[in-house]
Structure formats: structure tokens, C-alpha cells
Coordinates of C-alpha atoms and ligand atoms in Angstrom, one line a residue:
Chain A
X723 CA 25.8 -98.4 20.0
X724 CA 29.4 -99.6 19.9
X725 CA 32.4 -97.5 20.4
X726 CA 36.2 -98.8 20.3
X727 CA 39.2 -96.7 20.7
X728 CA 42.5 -97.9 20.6
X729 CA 42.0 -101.7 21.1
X730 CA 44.8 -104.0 21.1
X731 CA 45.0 -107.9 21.8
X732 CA 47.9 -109.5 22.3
X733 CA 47.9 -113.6 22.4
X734 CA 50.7 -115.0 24.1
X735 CA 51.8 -118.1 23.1
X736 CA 54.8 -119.1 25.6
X737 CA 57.6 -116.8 24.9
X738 CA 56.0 -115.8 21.4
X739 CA 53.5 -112.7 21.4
X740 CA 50.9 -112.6 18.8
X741 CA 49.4 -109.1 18.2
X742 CA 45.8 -109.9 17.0
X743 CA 44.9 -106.3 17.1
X744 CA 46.9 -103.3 16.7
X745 CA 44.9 -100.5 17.8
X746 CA 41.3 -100.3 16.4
X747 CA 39.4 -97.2 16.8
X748 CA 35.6 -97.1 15.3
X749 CA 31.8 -96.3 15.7
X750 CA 29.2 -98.3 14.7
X751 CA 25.4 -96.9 15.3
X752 CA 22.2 -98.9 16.3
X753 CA 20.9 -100.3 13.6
X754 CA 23.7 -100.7 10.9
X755 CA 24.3 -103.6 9.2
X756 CA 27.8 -103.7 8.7
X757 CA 30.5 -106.0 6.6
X758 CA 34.1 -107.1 8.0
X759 CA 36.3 -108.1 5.7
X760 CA 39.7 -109.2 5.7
X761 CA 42.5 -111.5 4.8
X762 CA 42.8 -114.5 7.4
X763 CA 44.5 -114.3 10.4
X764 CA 43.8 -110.3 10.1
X765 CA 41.7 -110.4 13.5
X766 CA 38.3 -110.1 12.7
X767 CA 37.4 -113.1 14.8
X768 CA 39.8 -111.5 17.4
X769 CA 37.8 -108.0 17.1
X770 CA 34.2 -109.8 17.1
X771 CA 35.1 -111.6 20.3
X772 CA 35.9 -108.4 22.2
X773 CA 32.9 -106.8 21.0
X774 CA 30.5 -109.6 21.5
X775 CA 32.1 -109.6 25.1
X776 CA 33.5 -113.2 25.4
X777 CA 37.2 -111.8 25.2
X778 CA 38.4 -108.6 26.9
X779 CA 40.9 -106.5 25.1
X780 CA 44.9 -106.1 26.3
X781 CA 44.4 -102.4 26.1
X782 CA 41.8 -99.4 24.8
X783 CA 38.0 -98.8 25.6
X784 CA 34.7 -100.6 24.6
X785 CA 31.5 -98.7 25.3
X786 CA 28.5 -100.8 24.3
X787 CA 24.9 -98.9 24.2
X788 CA 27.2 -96.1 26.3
X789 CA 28.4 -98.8 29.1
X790 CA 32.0 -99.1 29.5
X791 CA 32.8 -102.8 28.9
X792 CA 36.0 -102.8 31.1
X793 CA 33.9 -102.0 34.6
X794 CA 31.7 -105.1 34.4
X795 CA 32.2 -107.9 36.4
X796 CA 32.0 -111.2 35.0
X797 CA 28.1 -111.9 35.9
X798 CA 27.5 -108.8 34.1
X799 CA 29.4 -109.2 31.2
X800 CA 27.1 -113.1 30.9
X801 CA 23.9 -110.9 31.5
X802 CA 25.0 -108.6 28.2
X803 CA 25.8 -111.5 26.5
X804 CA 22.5 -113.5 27.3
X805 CA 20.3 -110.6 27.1
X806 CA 21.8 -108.3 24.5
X807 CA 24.0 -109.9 22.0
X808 CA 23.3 -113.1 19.1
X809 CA 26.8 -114.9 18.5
X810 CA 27.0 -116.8 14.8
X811 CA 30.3 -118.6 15.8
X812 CA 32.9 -119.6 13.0
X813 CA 32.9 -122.9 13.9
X814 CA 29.2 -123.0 15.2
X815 CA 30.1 -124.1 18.7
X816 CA 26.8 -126.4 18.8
X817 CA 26.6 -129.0 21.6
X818 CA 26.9 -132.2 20.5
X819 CA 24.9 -134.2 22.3
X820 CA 21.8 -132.4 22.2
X821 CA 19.2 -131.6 19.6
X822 CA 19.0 -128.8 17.5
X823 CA 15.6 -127.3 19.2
X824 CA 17.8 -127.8 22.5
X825 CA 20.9 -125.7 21.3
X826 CA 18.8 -122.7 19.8
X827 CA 16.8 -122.9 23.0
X828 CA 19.6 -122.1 24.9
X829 CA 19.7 -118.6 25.0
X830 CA 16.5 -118.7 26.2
X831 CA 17.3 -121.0 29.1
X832 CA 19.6 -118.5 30.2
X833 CA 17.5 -115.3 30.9
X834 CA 14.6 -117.8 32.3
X835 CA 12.1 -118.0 29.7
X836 CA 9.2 -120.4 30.6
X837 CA 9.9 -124.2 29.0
X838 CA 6.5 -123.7 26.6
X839 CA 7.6 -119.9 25.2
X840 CA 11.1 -121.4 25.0
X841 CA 10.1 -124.8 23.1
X842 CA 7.8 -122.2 20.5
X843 CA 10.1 -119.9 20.2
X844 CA 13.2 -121.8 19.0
X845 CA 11.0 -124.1 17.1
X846 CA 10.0 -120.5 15.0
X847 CA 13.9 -119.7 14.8
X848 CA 14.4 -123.1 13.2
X849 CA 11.6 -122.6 11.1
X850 CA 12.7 -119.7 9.8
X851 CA 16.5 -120.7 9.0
X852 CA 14.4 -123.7 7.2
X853 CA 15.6 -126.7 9.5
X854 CA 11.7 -127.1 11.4
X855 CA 12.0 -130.4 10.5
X856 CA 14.7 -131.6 12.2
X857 CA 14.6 -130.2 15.5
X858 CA 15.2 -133.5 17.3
X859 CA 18.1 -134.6 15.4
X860 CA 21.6 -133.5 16.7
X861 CA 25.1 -131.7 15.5
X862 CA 26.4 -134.9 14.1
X863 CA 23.7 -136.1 12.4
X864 CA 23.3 -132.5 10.3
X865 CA 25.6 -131.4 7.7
X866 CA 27.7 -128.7 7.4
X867 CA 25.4 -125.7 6.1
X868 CA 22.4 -128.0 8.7
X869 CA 24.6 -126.9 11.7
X870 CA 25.6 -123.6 10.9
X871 CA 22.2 -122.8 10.0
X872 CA 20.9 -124.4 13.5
X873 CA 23.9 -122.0 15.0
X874 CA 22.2 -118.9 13.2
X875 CA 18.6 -120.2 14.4
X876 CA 20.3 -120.0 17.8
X877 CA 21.7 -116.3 17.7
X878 CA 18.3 -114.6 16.4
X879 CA 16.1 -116.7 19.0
X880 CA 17.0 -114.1 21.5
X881 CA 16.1 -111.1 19.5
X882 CA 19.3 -109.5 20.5
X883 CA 19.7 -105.5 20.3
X884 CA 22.9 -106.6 18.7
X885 CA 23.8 -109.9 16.1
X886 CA 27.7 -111.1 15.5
X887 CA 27.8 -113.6 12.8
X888 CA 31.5 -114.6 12.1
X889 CA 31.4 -116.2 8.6
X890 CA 27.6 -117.5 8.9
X891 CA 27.4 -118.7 5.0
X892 CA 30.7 -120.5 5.0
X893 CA 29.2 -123.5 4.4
X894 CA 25.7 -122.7 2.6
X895 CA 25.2 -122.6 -1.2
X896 CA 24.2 -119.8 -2.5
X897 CA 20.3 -120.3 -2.3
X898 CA 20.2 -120.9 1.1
X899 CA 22.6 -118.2 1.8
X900 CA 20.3 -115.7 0.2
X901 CA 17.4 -117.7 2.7
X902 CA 19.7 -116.5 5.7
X903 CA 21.0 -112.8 4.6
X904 CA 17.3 -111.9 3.9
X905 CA 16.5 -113.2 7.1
X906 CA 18.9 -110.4 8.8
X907 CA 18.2 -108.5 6.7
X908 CA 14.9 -108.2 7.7
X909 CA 15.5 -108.5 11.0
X910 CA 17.7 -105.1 10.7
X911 CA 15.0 -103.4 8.8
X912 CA 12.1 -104.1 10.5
X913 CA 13.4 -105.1 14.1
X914 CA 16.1 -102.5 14.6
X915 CA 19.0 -105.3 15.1
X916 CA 22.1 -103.7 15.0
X917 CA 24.2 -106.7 12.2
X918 CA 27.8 -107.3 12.3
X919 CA 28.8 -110.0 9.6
X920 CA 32.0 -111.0 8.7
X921 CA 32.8 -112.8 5.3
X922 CA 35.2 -113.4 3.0
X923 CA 32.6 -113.0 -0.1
X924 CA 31.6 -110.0 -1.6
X925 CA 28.3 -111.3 -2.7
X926 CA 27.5 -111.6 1.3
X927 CA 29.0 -108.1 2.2
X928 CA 26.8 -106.3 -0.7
X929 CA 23.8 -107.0 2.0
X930 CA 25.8 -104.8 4.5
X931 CA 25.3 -100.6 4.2
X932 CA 28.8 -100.5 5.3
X933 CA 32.4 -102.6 4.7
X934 CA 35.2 -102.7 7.3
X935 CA 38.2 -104.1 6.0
X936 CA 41.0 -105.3 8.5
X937 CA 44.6 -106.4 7.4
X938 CA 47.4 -107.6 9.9
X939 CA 45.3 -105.9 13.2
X940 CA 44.5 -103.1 12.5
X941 CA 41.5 -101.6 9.9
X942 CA 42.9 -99.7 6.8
X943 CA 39.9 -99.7 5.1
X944 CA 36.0 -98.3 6.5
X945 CA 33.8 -97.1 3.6
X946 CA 29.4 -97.0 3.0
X947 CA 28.7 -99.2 0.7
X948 CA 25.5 -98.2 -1.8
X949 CA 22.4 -99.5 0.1
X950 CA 21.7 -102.9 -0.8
Chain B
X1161 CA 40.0 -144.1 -11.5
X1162 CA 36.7 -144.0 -9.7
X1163 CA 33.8 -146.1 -10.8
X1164 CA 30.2 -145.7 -8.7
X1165 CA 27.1 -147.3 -10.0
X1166 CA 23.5 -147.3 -8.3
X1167 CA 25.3 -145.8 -5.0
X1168 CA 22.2 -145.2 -2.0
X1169 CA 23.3 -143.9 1.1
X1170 CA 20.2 -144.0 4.3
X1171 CA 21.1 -143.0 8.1
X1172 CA 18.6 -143.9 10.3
X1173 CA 17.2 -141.9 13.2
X1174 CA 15.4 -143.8 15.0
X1175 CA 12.4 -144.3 13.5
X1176 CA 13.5 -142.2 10.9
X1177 CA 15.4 -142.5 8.1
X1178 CA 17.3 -139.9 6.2
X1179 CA 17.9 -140.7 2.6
X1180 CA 21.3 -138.9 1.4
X1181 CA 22.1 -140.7 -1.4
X1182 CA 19.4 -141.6 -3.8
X1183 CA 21.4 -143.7 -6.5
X1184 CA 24.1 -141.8 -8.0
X1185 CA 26.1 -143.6 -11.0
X1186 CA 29.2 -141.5 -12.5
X1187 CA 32.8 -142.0 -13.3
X1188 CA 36.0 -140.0 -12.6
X1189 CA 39.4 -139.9 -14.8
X1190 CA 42.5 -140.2 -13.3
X1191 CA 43.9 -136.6 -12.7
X1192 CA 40.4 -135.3 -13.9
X1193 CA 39.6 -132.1 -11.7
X1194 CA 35.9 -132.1 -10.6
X1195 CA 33.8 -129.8 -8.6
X1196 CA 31.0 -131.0 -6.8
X1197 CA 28.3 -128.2 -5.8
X1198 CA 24.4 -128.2 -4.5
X1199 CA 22.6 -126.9 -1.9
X1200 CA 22.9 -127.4 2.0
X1201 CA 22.1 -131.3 2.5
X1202 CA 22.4 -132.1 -0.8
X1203 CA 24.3 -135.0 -0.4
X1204 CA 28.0 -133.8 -1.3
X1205 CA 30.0 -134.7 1.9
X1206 CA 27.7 -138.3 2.2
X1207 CA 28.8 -138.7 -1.0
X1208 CA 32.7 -137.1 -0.5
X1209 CA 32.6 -140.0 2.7
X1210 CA 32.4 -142.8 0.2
X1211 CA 34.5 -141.9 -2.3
X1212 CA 37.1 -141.1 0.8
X1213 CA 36.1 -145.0 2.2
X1214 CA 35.5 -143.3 5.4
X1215 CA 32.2 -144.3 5.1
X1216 CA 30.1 -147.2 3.3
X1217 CA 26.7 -147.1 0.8
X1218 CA 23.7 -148.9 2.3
X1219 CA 23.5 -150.3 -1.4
X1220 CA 25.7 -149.7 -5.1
X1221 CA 29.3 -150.5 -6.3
X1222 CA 32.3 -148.1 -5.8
X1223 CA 35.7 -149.0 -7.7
X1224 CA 38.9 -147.0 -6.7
X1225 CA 41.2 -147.8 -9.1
X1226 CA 39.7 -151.3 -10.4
X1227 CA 39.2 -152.3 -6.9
X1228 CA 36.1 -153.1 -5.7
X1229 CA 36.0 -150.8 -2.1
X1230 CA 33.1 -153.6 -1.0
X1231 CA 35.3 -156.3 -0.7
X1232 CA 37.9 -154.5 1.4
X1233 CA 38.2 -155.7 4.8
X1234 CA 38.7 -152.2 7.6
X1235 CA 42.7 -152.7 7.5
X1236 CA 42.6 -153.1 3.8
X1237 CA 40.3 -149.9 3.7
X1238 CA 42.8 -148.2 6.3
X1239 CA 45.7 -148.8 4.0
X1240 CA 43.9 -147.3 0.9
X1241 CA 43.1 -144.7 2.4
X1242 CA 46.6 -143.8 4.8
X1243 CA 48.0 -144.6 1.1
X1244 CA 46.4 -143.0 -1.7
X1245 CA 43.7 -140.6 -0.5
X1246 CA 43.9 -137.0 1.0
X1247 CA 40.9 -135.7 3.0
X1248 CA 40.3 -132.2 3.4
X1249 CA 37.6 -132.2 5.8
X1250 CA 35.1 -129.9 6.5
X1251 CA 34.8 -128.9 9.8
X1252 CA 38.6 -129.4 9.5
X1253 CA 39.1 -132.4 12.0
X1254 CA 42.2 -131.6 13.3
X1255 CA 43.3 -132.8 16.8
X1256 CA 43.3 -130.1 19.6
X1257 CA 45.8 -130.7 21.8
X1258 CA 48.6 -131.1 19.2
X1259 CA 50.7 -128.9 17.0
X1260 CA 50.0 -127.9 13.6
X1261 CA 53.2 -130.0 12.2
X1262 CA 52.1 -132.9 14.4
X1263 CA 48.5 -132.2 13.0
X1264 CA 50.5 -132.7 9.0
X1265 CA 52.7 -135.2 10.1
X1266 CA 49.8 -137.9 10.6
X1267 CA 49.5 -139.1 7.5
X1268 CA 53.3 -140.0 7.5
X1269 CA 53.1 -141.3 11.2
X1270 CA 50.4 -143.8 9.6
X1271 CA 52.4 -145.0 7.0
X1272 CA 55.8 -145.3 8.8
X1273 CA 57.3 -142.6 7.5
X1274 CA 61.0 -142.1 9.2
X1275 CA 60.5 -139.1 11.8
X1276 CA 63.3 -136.7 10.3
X1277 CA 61.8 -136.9 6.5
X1278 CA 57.9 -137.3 8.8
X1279 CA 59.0 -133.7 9.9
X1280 CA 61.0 -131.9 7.1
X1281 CA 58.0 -132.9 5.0
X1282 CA 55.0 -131.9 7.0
X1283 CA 56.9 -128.8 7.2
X1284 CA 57.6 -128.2 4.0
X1285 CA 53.7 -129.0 3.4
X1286 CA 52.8 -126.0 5.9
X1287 CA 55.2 -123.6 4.3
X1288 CA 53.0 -124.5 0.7
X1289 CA 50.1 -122.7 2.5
X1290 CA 51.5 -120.7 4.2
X1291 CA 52.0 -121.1 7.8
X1292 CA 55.6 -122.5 8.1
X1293 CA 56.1 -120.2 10.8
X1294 CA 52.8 -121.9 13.1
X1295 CA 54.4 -125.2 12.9
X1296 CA 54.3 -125.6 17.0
X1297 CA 50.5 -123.6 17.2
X1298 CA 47.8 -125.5 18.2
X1299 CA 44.2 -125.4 16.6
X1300 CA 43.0 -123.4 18.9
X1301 CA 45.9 -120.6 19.0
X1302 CA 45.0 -120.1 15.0
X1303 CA 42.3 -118.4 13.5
X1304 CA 39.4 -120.5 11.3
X1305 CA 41.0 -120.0 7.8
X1306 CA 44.5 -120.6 9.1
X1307 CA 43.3 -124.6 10.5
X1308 CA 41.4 -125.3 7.1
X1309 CA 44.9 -124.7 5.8
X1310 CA 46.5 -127.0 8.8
X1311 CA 43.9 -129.3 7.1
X1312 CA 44.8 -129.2 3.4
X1313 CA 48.9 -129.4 4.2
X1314 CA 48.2 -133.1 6.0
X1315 CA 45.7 -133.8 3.0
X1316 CA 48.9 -132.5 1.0
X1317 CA 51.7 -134.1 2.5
X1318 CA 51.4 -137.8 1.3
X1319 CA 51.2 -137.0 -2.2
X1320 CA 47.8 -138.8 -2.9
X1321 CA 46.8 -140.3 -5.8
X1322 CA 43.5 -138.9 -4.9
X1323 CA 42.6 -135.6 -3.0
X1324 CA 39.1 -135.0 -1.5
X1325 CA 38.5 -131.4 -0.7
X1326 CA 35.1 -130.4 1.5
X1327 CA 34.7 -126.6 1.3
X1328 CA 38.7 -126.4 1.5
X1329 CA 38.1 -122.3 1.2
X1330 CA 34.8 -121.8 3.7
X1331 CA 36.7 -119.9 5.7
X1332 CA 39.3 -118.3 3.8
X1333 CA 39.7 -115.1 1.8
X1334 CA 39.8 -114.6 -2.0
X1335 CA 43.5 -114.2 -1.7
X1336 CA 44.2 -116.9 0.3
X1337 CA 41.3 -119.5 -1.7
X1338 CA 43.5 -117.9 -4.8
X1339 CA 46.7 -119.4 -3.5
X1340 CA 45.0 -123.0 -1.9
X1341 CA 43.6 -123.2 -5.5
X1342 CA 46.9 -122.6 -7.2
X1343 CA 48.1 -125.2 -4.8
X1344 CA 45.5 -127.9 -5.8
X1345 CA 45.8 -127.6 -9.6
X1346 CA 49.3 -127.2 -9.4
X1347 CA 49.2 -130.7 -8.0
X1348 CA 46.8 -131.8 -10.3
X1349 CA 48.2 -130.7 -13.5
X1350 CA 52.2 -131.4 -12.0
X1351 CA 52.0 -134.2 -10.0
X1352 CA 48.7 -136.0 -11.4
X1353 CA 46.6 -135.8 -8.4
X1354 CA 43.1 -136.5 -9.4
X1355 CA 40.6 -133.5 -7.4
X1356 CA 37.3 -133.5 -6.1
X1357 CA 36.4 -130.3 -4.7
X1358 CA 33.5 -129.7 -3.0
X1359 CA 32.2 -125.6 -3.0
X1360 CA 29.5 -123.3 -3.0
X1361 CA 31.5 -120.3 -4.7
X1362 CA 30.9 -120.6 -8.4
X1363 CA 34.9 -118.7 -8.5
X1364 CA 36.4 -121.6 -6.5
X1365 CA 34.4 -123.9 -8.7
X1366 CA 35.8 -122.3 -11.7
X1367 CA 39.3 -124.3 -11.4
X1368 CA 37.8 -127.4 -12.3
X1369 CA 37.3 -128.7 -15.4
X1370 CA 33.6 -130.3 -14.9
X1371 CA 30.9 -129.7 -12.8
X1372 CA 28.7 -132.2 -10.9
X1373 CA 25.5 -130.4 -9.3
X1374 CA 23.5 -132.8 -6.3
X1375 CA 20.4 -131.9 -5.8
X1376 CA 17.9 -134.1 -3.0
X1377 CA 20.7 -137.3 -2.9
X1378 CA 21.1 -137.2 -6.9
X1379 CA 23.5 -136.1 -9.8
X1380 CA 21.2 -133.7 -11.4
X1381 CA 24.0 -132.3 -13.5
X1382 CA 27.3 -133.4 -14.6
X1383 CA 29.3 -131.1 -17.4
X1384 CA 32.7 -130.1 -18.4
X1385 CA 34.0 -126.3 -17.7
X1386 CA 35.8 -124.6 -20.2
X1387 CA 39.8 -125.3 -19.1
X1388 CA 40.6 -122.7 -16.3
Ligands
ATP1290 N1 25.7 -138.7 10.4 C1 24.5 -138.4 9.9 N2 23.4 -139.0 10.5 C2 22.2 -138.7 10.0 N3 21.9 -137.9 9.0 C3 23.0 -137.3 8.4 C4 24.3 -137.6 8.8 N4 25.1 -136.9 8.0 C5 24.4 -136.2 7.1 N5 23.1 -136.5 7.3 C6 21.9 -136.0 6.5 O1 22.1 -136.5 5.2 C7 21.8 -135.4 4.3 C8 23.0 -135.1 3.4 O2 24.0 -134.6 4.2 P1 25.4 -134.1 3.6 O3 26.3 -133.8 4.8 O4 25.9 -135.1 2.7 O5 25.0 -132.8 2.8 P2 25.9 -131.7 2.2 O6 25.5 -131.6 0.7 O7 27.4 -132.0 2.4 O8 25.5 -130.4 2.9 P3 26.3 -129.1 3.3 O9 26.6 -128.3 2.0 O10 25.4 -128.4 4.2 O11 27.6 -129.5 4.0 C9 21.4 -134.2 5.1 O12 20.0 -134.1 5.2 C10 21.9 -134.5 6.5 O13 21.0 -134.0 7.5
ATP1291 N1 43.4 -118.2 20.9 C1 44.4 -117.7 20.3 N2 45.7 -117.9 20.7 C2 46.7 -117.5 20.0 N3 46.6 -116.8 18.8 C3 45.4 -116.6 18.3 C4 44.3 -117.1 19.0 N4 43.2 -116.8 18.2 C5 43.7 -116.2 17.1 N5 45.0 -116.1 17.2 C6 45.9 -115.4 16.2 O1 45.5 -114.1 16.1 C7 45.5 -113.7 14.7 C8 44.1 -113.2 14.4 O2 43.2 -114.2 14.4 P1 41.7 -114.1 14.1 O3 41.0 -115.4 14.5 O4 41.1 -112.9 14.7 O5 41.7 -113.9 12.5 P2 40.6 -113.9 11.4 O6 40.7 -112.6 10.7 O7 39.3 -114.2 12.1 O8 41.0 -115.1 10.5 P3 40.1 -116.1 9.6 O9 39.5 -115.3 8.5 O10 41.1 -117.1 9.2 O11 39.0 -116.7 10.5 C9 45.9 -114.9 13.9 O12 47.3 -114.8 13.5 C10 45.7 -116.1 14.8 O13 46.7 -117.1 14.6
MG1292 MG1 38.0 -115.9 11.9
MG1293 MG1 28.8 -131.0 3.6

């Protein structure tokens, strides 16, 4: 499903150049779920935006579900994204001031769902990341774990072929954490979502079947892990 | 050094109210070391907001340090907290368009810190987590982990008699929480800052030296660790 070779992404920072990525070559089949890991800074949030395809890399080749990345055009790139791809963002990226049904319907808003499927179907992802009952309230009146859940609730609404969560338990307790890895978890086994997760605990990455370990751009570490 | 008795905290939506604090009575040591835990809504940053007096109970005392926080007036309130509080928040809160030293420096810009000891400070506070050399990066240039430590250097740099952590390592690695850690009880045990830490990671919460568990707006558990 996704293939990298050689990526590299340079931030430039007036006359400073920060190399996020160093050259990252890997494979990753449908239907993995897979763990990053990595000290900070060590560009997994870097490497999840190029493969999620809201960044483009400054060199080497993407090829998502065999497409080559670097020959779509901008509206095509959005279409991928809307149609294709669930983003968990680190720092949730809700809108502020708009409920939480309204945020996780958003993807749906996108590829033109009718309003009734739309309104039934986020209402479902909310119920299932456990926040049904606040659909009407917004970002600021949730806490922490509230609004990353609502973010998660957002990514899965879409059923995406493939689901990026950058750090989605950050801010959950361990309960609810559990509540949210079986969720895709089970939407890996029994939907065929293809799960990219990256965390910092290893509790969280013992639900992956694989572990990707990144250090200062580049990967030095890419081993199975015993089946959860 | 903190006394709070009876403490109720409601938001109302609307018609609705949310009740986050359900009458939580407990005192805290000077230079104790507490962690707070509890699941996703608990109550722990409501409660994290009054204890910081960024925020007000709808009913219940609160003495900081003999004072009673009620009968402060908003400048008074200001001044205790520019003055003797550190807040580590938990979405971070840093301002965008500003460097990380200018994001430190803050705290000393508030209390009229001289601008050459404002800057050799903040910087020094930025080199204690590690990112002396992203002093003139702003929030968005760095990665997740690296603001939340932009975060804890300006909770750092005043020297508070009182720091209040949120999640301080959500988004960091073990070796990276490691040294944050090292950081806070090297404070605590060195300079007698008194701690509260709020986590989900029973490792993180293994530095303190007493446990308070919310649970549904209450203290359902309050116990002292074995001495890290
Ligand atoms: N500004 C607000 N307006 C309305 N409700 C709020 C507000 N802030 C928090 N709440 C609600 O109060 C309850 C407690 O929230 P709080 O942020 O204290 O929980 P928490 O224990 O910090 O959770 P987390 O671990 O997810 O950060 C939650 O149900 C939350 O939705
Ligand atoms: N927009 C940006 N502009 C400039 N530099 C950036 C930008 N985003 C990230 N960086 C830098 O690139 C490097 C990799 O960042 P990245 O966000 O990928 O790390 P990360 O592994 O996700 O870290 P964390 O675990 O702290 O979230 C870091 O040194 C960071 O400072
Ligand atoms: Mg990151
Ligand atoms: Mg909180």
C-alpha cells in the first residue's frame, strides 16, 4: 500500500536548514498495523505528513496503493486525502468554534455525503470513541483526552483505506486508551484499515504487528513485533 | 502550602451544566511532590486551574500559602501567579508568532525582569531541556514534544514556589520524560519547588511521592508512593 524510497525533508528556517528526514526507504502492506517510534524531534510527525499527503517530500518517491504521489496535482492530492486517508493530528487540529458532531462530520462534508447520512454517521464515530453525549459542545469546552478523542472520532468517520494517528493517546488514561486502541484495532481486523500509530509508549505500540523506530531522520530500527 | 476544602467546580452550557468538581477537600506540603491521575474528564486540569488561580470554584475555600485565593482581587491574583506559580499547560499555550526564548522569557517580562538577565535566563532555562540551540524557532518550526518542553522551561524560569505540570510528557519519549523528570525533582528536592504533576503513565507517576486518583469530579484516592 505505501512505498518510500529515499525520502528526505529539509525545513528551512531563514539561513538555517533543518533536515527532518534523511533518507527513508520502507514498505508497508494493506492491512498492517504498524508502530513508529522514536525520540522527539526524530521526524515521525515529518514522515506521517508526507505520507498522509499534506506535506510533499524535498526529494525521493511515494507510491500510495501503486500511485506515484509526486504526479498529483493539488485537487488530487485533497481527493486522496478526503477519500482515502484518516489523520489523528498531534495537536488535534479541531475547529474551535464548532461542535464536536460538526468537526468529525467534516470529512464527510468533503466527498458530499447527504446532511442525514453525515449527521448519523459522525454521531456513530462519537459514539464509539465514547463522547455521544456531547456532540453539541465545542473544542474548548472538552478536555484534553475529550478533544483528542473527538479528533480520533473524526479520522475513522471516513472509513479510510488508510488511518495516521500521530500520538492519539497522549492525553488519555489508560482505560480509555485501551477504549480507543481496540477500536483500531478492530477496525484493522475486521475492516481491512491499513494503521499507522505513532507513540512514545510501549504499552500503545504492543497493539501494532510491527515497530518502526526513527532517530535523527532517518529509521535505524524496523522489526515484527509478536502479534498482539 | 495548599489548603482546599469543599472545592465544586460547574460550567454551564446552556441549559446544561457540567459538573467537574464535585467537592474535593485535600492538603498539599510545601515541596511535597504529588501526582494527580484519573481518567479522560476526570476533573484533573478543572482542578490543576484552581490551584494555578487561572480559574475560580463555583463554591469551597482554596488557601495558597495561608492566603485565602477568594479574597484576591484579578491584579492581586495576577501577581501570585506571575510570582510564585509555574504552569505547564496542556495543550502547551505557547504564543505562535514568537520565538521560543521570547515564549520563556514571559514570565520575566511580567515581573520586570531587566532584559539582559530576562534573556540569559530564559536561555539558560531552554538549554535545561534541551533546546538551547531553538532559542529563535517558533512553535510551529518545532516538533510536538519539543514545544511541551518550550512550555516547561517558561514554567521553569521564574523559580516558582509552586509548579503545575498538565501532562508535561504527552508528547515526549521515555528518554526525553526521563530527563523533564530529572529536571522537576531536581527542582523539587534542590530548590524546594513544591510539584503537582498531572499524568496517565503510571512511570511518570512514579517520581512522586503520593498519588491522588479523580474519578467523576472527586478525590477517590489519595496515598503516598514509596520515595522514588
Ligand atoms: N471550559 C469548559 N467548559 C465546559 N466544560 C468543560 C470545560 N473544561 C472542561 N469541561 C468539562 O469538565 C469535565 C472535566 O474536565 P477536565 O478538563 O478537568 O478533565 P481532565 O481530567 O483534565 O481530562 P483529560 O485527562 O482528558 O485532560 C469534562 O467533562 C469536561 O468536558
Ligand atoms: N514546520 C517546521 N519548520 C521547521 N522545522 C520543523 C517543522 N516541523 C518540524 N520541524 C523540525 O523537524 C524535526 C523533526 O520534527 P518532527 O515533528 O517530525 O519530529 P517528531 O519525531 O514528530 O517529534 P515529537 O515526538 O516531539 O512530536 C525537528 O527537529 C523539528 O524541530
Ligand atoms: Mg511529532
Ligand atoms: Mg486535562
Amino acid at each position: 500500500l505505501i512505498v518510500v524510497e529515499a525520502l528526505q525533508k529539509v525545513y528551512h528556517l531563514g539561513e538555517v536548514d533543518v533536515p527532518a528526514l534523511r533518507g527513508v526507504t520502507l514498505t508497508i502492506q494493506a492491512v498492517e498495523f504498524v508502530a513508529v517510534m522514536g525520540p522527539s524531534g526524530s521526524g515521525k510527525s515529518t514522515f506521517m505528513n508526507i505520507v498522509g499527503c499534506l506535506d510533499r517530500p524535498t526529494a525521493g518517491r511515494y507510491w500510495l496503493d501503486g500511485v506515484d504521489v509526486a504526479g498529483l496535482s493539488r485537487n488530487e492530492l485533497a481527493a486522496v486525502r478526503n477519500h482515502r486517508i484518516g489523520f489523528v493530528f498531534q495537536n488535534f487540529n479541531l475547529r474551535p468554534r464548532t461542535t464536536a458532531l460538526e468537526n468529525v462530520e467534516l470529512p464527510l462534508l468533503y466527498n458530499g455525503t447527504p446532511p442525514r447520512a453525515r449527521r448519523s454517521r459522525a454521531l456513530a464515530a462519537l459514539e464509539i470513541v465514547g463522547l455521544g453525549d456531547r456532540a453539541a459542545h465545542h473544542p474548548s469546552q472538552l478536555s484534553g483526552g475529550q478533544q483528542q478523542r473527538v479528533a480520533i472520532a473524526r479520522a475513522l468517520v471516513n472509513e479510510p483505506l488508510l488511518l495516521l494517528a500521530d500520538e492519539p493517546t497522549g492525553n488519555l488514561d489508560s482505560r480509555t486508551s485501551v477504549e480507543i486502541l481496540e477500536v483500531l484495532q478492530r477496525l484493522n481486523r475486521t475492516r481491512g484499515v491499513t494503521v499507522l500509530l505513532v507513540t512514545h509508549e510501549p504499552d500503545v505500540a504492543a497493539y501494532a504487528g510491527r515497530n518502526i523506530q526513527f532517530r535523527d531522520g532517518r529509521v535505524v530500527r524496523d522489526e515484527p513485533m509478536a502479534a498482539p
